PDB file of C-alpha atoms and ligand atoms in Angstrom:
ATOM      1  CA  MET A   1       0.000   0.000   0.000  1.00 89.00           C
ATOM      2  CA  LEU A   2       1.374   3.413  -0.960  1.00 95.00           C
ATOM      3  CA  ASN A   3       1.665   5.933   1.809  1.00 96.00           C
ATOM      4  CA  LYS A   4      -0.009   9.281   1.194  1.00 97.00           C
ATOM      5  CA  LYS A   5       3.221  11.211   0.570  1.00 98.00           C
ATOM      6  CA  ILE A   6       4.333   8.741  -2.094  1.00 98.00           C
ATOM      7  CA  GLU A   7       0.876   8.629  -3.652  1.00 98.00           C
ATOM      8  CA  ASP A   8       0.795  12.430  -3.846  1.00 98.00           C
ATOM      9  CA  ILE A   9       4.241  12.789  -5.383  1.00 98.00           C
ATOM     10  CA  CYS A  10       3.427  10.067  -7.939  1.00 98.00           C
ATOM     11  CA  ASN A  11       0.273  11.994  -8.818  1.00 98.00           C
ATOM     12  CA  ARG A  12       2.411  15.103  -9.224  1.00 98.00           C
ATOM     13  CA  GLN A  13       4.518  13.119 -11.698  1.00 98.00           C
ATOM     14  CA  ILE A  14       1.386  12.015 -13.589  1.00 98.00           C
ATOM     15  CA  GLU A  15       0.714  15.706 -14.169  1.00 98.00           C
ATOM     16  CA  ARG A  16       4.303  16.334 -15.279  1.00 98.00           C
ATOM     17  CA  GLU A  17       4.411  13.430 -17.726  1.00 98.00           C
ATOM     18  CA  GLY A  18       1.002  14.411 -19.130  1.00 98.00           C
ATOM     19  CA  TYR A  19       2.129  18.007 -19.502  1.00 98.00           C
ATOM     20  CA  SER A  20       5.289  16.782 -21.267  1.00 98.00           C
ATOM     21  CA  SER A  21       3.125  14.936 -23.771  1.00 98.00           C
ATOM     22  CA  ASN A  22       1.020  18.051 -24.413  1.00 98.00           C
ATOM     23  CA  LEU A  23       4.120  20.246 -24.659  1.00 98.00           C
ATOM     24  CA  TYR A  24       5.612  18.022 -27.355  1.00 98.00           C
ATOM     25  CA  LEU A  25       2.283  17.908 -29.201  1.00 98.00           C
ATOM     26  CA  ALA A  26       2.291  21.716 -29.241  1.00 98.00           C
ATOM     27  CA  MET A  27       5.860  21.676 -30.561  1.00 98.00           C
ATOM     28  CA  ALA A  28       4.870  19.085 -33.195  1.00 98.00           C
ATOM     29  CA  ILE A  29       2.084  21.380 -34.359  1.00 98.00           C
ATOM     30  CA  TRP A  30       4.474  24.334 -34.586  1.00 98.00           C
ATOM     31  CA  ALA A  31       6.948  22.218 -36.594  1.00 97.00           C
ATOM     32  CA  GLU A  32       4.271  20.776 -38.882  1.00 98.00           C
ATOM     33  CA  THR A  33       2.825  24.190 -39.678  1.00 97.00           C
ATOM     34  CA  ASN A  34       6.271  25.658 -40.336  1.00 96.00           C
ATOM     35  CA  GLY A  35       7.419  23.089 -42.876  1.00 95.00           C
ATOM     36  CA  PHE A  36       9.526  20.881 -40.600  1.00 96.00           C
ATOM     37  CA  SER A  37       7.783  17.549 -41.079  1.00 96.00           C
ATOM     38  CA  GLY A  38      10.725  15.525 -39.735  1.00 96.00           C
ATOM     39  CA  VAL A  39      10.848  17.543 -36.520  1.00 97.00           C
ATOM     40  CA  ALA A  40       7.060  17.173 -36.268  1.00 97.00           C
ATOM     41  CA  SER A  41       7.361  13.359 -36.560  1.00 97.00           C
ATOM     42  CA  TRP A  42      10.006  13.386 -33.822  1.00 97.00           C
ATOM     43  CA  MET A  43       7.788  15.473 -31.541  1.00 98.00           C
ATOM     44  CA  TYR A  44       4.664  13.361 -32.169  1.00 98.00           C
ATOM     45  CA  ALA A  45       6.657  10.215 -31.345  1.00 97.00           C
ATOM     46  CA  GLN A  46       8.023  11.860 -28.204  1.00 97.00           C
ATOM     47  CA  ALA A  47       4.531  12.959 -27.153  1.00 98.00           C
ATOM     48  CA  GLY A  48       3.429   9.322 -27.463  1.00 98.00           C
ATOM     49  CA  GLU A  49       6.291   8.186 -25.227  1.00 97.00           C
ATOM     50  CA  GLU A  50       5.397  10.751 -22.588  1.00 98.00           C
ATOM     51  CA  ASN A  51       1.830   9.517 -22.629  1.00 98.00           C
ATOM     52  CA  LEU A  52       3.165   6.016 -21.916  1.00 98.00           C
ATOM     53  CA  HIS A  53       5.254   7.400 -19.041  1.00 98.00           C
ATOM     54  CA  MET A  54       2.098   8.945 -17.574  1.00 98.00           C
ATOM     55  CA  LEU A  55       0.275   5.609 -17.973  1.00 98.00           C
ATOM     56  CA  LYS A  56       3.065   3.739 -16.173  1.00 98.00           C
ATOM     57  CA  PHE A  57       2.589   6.003 -13.153  1.00 98.00           C
ATOM     58  CA  ILE A  58      -1.207   5.764 -13.314  1.00 98.00           C
ATOM     59  CA  LYS A  59      -1.155   1.973 -13.342  1.00 98.00           C
ATOM     60  CA  TYR A  60       1.503   1.779 -10.652  1.00 98.00           C
ATOM     61  CA  VAL A  61      -0.410   4.050  -8.237  1.00 98.00           C
ATOM     62  CA  ASN A  62      -3.640   2.094  -8.762  1.00 98.00           C
ATOM     63  CA  GLU A  63      -1.923  -1.296  -8.451  1.00 98.00           C
ATOM     64  CA  ARG A  64      -0.424  -0.323  -5.104  1.00 98.00           C
ATOM     65  CA  GLY A  65      -3.758   0.587  -3.547  1.00 97.00           C
ATOM     66  CA  GLY A  66      -3.614   4.314  -4.278  1.00 97.00           C
ATOM     67  CA  LYS A  67      -5.740   6.311  -6.686  1.00 98.00           C
ATOM     68  CA  ALA A  68      -4.290   8.057  -9.710  1.00 98.00           C
ATOM     69  CA  VAL A  69      -5.673  11.503 -10.474  1.00 97.00           C
ATOM     70  CA  ILE A  70      -5.831  13.144 -13.884  1.00 96.00           C
ATOM     71  CA  PRO A  71      -5.365  16.875 -13.307  1.00 96.00           C
ATOM     72  CA  ALA A  72      -6.070  19.936 -15.403  1.00 96.00           C
ATOM     73  CA  PHE A  73      -3.012  20.635 -17.521  1.00 97.00           C
ATOM     74  CA  THR A  74      -1.385  24.020 -18.065  1.00 97.00           C
ATOM     75  CA  LYS A  75      -1.647  25.088 -21.692  1.00 97.00           C
ATOM     76  CA  PRO A  76       1.770  24.794 -23.335  1.00 97.00           C
ATOM     77  CA  GLY A  77       3.190  27.611 -25.447  1.00 94.00           C
ATOM     78  CA  SER A  78       2.525  27.446 -29.177  1.00 92.00           C
ATOM     79  CA  GLU A  79       4.869  30.055 -30.647  1.00 95.00           C
ATOM     80  CA  TYR A  80       8.559  29.414 -31.227  1.00 96.00           C
ATOM     81  CA  ASN A  81      11.167  31.193 -33.307  1.00 95.00           C
ATOM     82  CA  SER A  82      13.305  28.328 -34.493  1.00 93.00           C
ATOM     83  CA  VAL A  83      13.984  24.597 -34.347  1.00 95.00           C
ATOM     84  CA  GLU A  84      16.974  25.326 -32.137  1.00 95.00           C
ATOM     85  CA  GLU A  85      14.744  27.168 -29.698  1.00 96.00           C
ATOM     86  CA  ILE A  86      12.315  24.264 -29.387  1.00 97.00           C
ATOM     87  CA  PHE A  87      15.089  21.759 -28.728  1.00 97.00           C
ATOM     88  CA  ARG A  88      16.605  24.093 -26.145  1.00 97.00           C
ATOM     89  CA  GLU A  89      13.181  24.099 -24.480  1.00 98.00           C
ATOM     90  CA  VAL A  90      12.956  20.297 -24.720  1.00 98.00           C
ATOM     91  CA  LEU A  91      16.328  19.920 -22.997  1.00 98.00           C
ATOM     92  CA  LYS A  92      15.388  22.371 -20.253  1.00 98.00           C
ATOM     93  CA  HIS A  93      12.114  20.517 -19.737  1.00 98.00           C
ATOM     94  CA  GLU A  94      13.763  17.083 -19.627  1.00 98.00           C
ATOM     95  CA  GLU A  95      16.286  18.352 -17.058  1.00 98.00           C
ATOM     96  CA  PHE A  96      13.326  19.491 -14.979  1.00 98.00           C
ATOM     97  CA  VAL A  97      11.678  16.046 -15.330  1.00 98.00           C
ATOM     98  CA  THR A  98      14.943  14.373 -14.295  1.00 98.00           C
ATOM     99  CA  SER A  99      15.113  16.468 -11.142  1.00 98.00           C
ATOM    100  CA  SER A 100      11.477  15.669 -10.472  1.00 98.00           C
ATOM    101  CA  ILE A 101      12.116  11.899 -10.767  1.00 98.00           C
ATOM    102  CA  ASN A 102      15.148  12.279  -8.495  1.00 98.00           C
ATOM    103  CA  GLU A 103      12.985  13.974  -5.866  1.00 98.00           C
ATOM    104  CA  ILE A 104      10.632  10.987  -5.870  1.00 98.00           C
ATOM    105  CA  VAL A 105      13.587   8.613  -5.556  1.00 98.00           C
ATOM    106  CA  SER A 106      14.808  10.586  -2.526  1.00 98.00           C
ATOM    107  CA  LEU A 107      11.379  10.484  -0.924  1.00 98.00           C
ATOM    108  CA  THR A 108      11.082   6.704  -1.404  1.00 98.00           C
ATOM    109  CA  LEU A 109      14.369   6.295   0.485  1.00 98.00           C
ATOM    110  CA  ALA A 110      13.250   8.603   3.285  1.00 98.00           C
ATOM    111  CA  GLU A 111       9.951   6.714   3.518  1.00 98.00           C
ATOM    112  CA  LYS A 112      11.603   3.307   3.107  1.00 98.00           C
ATOM    113  CA  ASP A 113       9.298   2.495   0.168  1.00 98.00           C
ATOM    114  CA  PHE A 114      11.616   0.122  -1.679  1.00 97.00           C
ATOM    115  CA  ASN A 115       8.941  -1.099  -4.104  1.00 97.00           C
ATOM    116  CA  THR A 116       8.427   2.383  -5.480  1.00 98.00           C
ATOM    117  CA  HIS A 117      12.175   2.922  -5.427  1.00 98.00           C
ATOM    118  CA  ASN A 118      12.533  -0.146  -7.641  1.00 98.00           C
ATOM    119  CA  PHE A 119       9.698   0.993  -9.947  1.00 98.00           C
ATOM    120  CA  LEU A 120      11.492   4.330 -10.455  1.00 98.00           C
ATOM    121  CA  GLN A 121      14.749   2.828 -11.697  1.00 98.00           C
ATOM    122  CA  TRP A 122      13.304   2.510 -15.219  1.00 98.00           C
ATOM    123  CA  PHE A 123      12.604   6.257 -15.204  1.00 98.00           C
ATOM    124  CA  VAL A 124      16.078   7.067 -13.883  1.00 98.00           C
ATOM    125  CA  MET A 125      17.599   5.247 -16.888  1.00 97.00           C
ATOM    126  CA  GLU A 126      15.059   6.679 -19.304  1.00 97.00           C
ATOM    127  CA  GLN A 127      15.929  10.235 -18.258  1.00 97.00           C
ATOM    128  CA  VAL A 128      19.641   9.600 -18.882  1.00 97.00           C
ATOM    129  CA  GLU A 129      18.772   8.436 -22.407  1.00 95.00           C
ATOM    130  CA  GLU A 130      16.300  11.228 -23.096  1.00 96.00           C
ATOM    131  CA  GLU A 131      18.689  13.972 -22.055  1.00 97.00           C
ATOM    132  CA  ALA A 132      21.548  12.435 -24.064  1.00 95.00           C
ATOM    133  CA  SER A 133      19.331  12.097 -27.136  1.00 95.00           C
ATOM    134  CA  VAL A 134      18.195  15.731 -26.984  1.00 96.00           C
ATOM    135  CA  ARG A 135      21.732  17.040 -26.367  1.00 96.00           C
ATOM    136  CA  ASN A 136      22.848  15.128 -29.439  1.00 94.00           C
ATOM    137  CA  ILE A 137      20.097  16.704 -31.533  1.00 95.00           C
ATOM    138  CA  LEU A 138      20.871  20.160 -30.175  1.00 94.00           C
ATOM    139  CA  ASP A 139      24.542  19.736 -31.105  1.00 91.00           C
ATOM    140  CA  LYS A 140      23.485  18.820 -34.652  1.00 91.00           C
ATOM    141  CA  VAL A 141      21.067  21.754 -34.936  1.00 91.00           C
ATOM    142  CA  ARG A 142      23.832  24.144 -33.899  1.00 88.00           C
ATOM    143  CA  LEU A 143      26.253  22.569 -36.364  1.00 86.00           C
ATOM    144  CA  VAL A 144      23.977  22.793 -39.381  1.00 86.00           C
ATOM    145  CA  GLY A 145      22.869  26.349 -38.634  1.00 76.00           C
ATOM    146  CA  LYS A 146      20.080  27.824 -40.725  1.00 67.00           C
ATOM    147  CA  ASN A 147      21.420  26.785 -44.119  1.00 71.00           C
ATOM    148  CA  ASN A 148      21.059  23.032 -43.928  1.00 77.00           C
ATOM    149  CA  MET A 149      17.788  22.779 -42.032  1.00 82.00           C
ATOM    150  CA  TYR A 150      16.244  20.876 -44.936  1.00 79.00           C
ATOM    151  CA  GLU A 151      18.687  17.995 -44.527  1.00 83.00           C
ATOM    152  CA  PHE A 152      18.499  18.122 -40.753  1.00 83.00           C
ATOM    153  CA  ASP A 153      14.705  17.895 -40.918  1.00 85.00           C
ATOM    154  CA  ARG A 154      14.889  14.995 -43.384  1.00 87.00           C
ATOM    155  CA  ASP A 155      17.293  13.039 -41.161  1.00 85.00           C
ATOM    156  CA  ILE A 156      16.154  13.829 -37.623  1.00 89.00           C
ATOM    157  CA  MET A 157      14.164  10.612 -37.124  1.00 88.00           C
ATOM    158  CA  SER A 158      17.399   8.656 -37.473  1.00 87.00           C
ATOM    159  CA  LEU A 159      18.627  10.488 -34.349  1.00 83.00           C
ATOM    160  CA  ARG A 160      15.799   9.122 -32.201  1.00 84.00           C
ATOM    161  CA  LYS A 161      16.819   6.848 -29.398  1.00 74.00           C
ATOM    162  CA  PRO A 162      15.193   3.441 -29.910  1.00 71.00           C
ATOM    163  CA  SER A 163      11.811   3.776 -28.210  1.00 68.00           C
ATOM    164  CA  GLY A 164      11.627   2.498 -24.633  1.00 59.00           C
ATOM    165  CA  THR A 165      15.203   1.270 -24.486  1.00 61.00           C
ATOM    166  CA  ALA A 166      15.309   1.408 -20.711  1.00 62.00           C
ATOM    167  CA  GLN A 167      14.341  -2.009 -19.299  1.00 53.00           C
ATOM    168  CA  PRO A 168      10.794  -2.064 -17.935  1.00 47.00           C
ATOM    169  CA  ALA A 169      10.577  -1.936 -14.152  1.00 43.00           C
TER     170      ALA A 169
HETATM  171 FE1  LIG B   1       8.813  11.304 -19.361  1.00 95.60          FE
HETATM  172 FE2  LIG B   1      10.653  12.902 -21.138  1.00 95.60          FE
HETATM  173  O1  LIG B   1      10.152  12.484 -19.455  1.00 95.60           O
END
């Protein structure tokens, strides 16, 4: 049975994963309506992964005798100036999600909830991969500059980390 503190912080993470999904959908829409169909495909795929992350938390909370809550989500921004800007935002957001996961890990240790601690290890690994993947893309965007965005957009899907490479908890 989850204690209330762990249940609440897992519900906080449900909101953060759901918001991540919506944020990347908003970025996909910006990319799609600005001629970057490759970037849009990347963002739609990423939004789908974030939705799965939210589902993992929902199912875990319910399985452990808690109750998952679907909150109202903050509306993500919809206007960006460049592909580089959106990937800078993605990296900043993923760093925030990493720190959020780390906070839950810390709480599970303080509360001696080793089941939830074990469940979180998949997310710890996933965040390492997500941040590395986005840093790699950002390096490429900076290298190509404005002139070769066509080729970058055509090839970006090949820079995706294989989906769900972290081992399931
Ligand atoms: Fe689910 Fe990208 O963090």
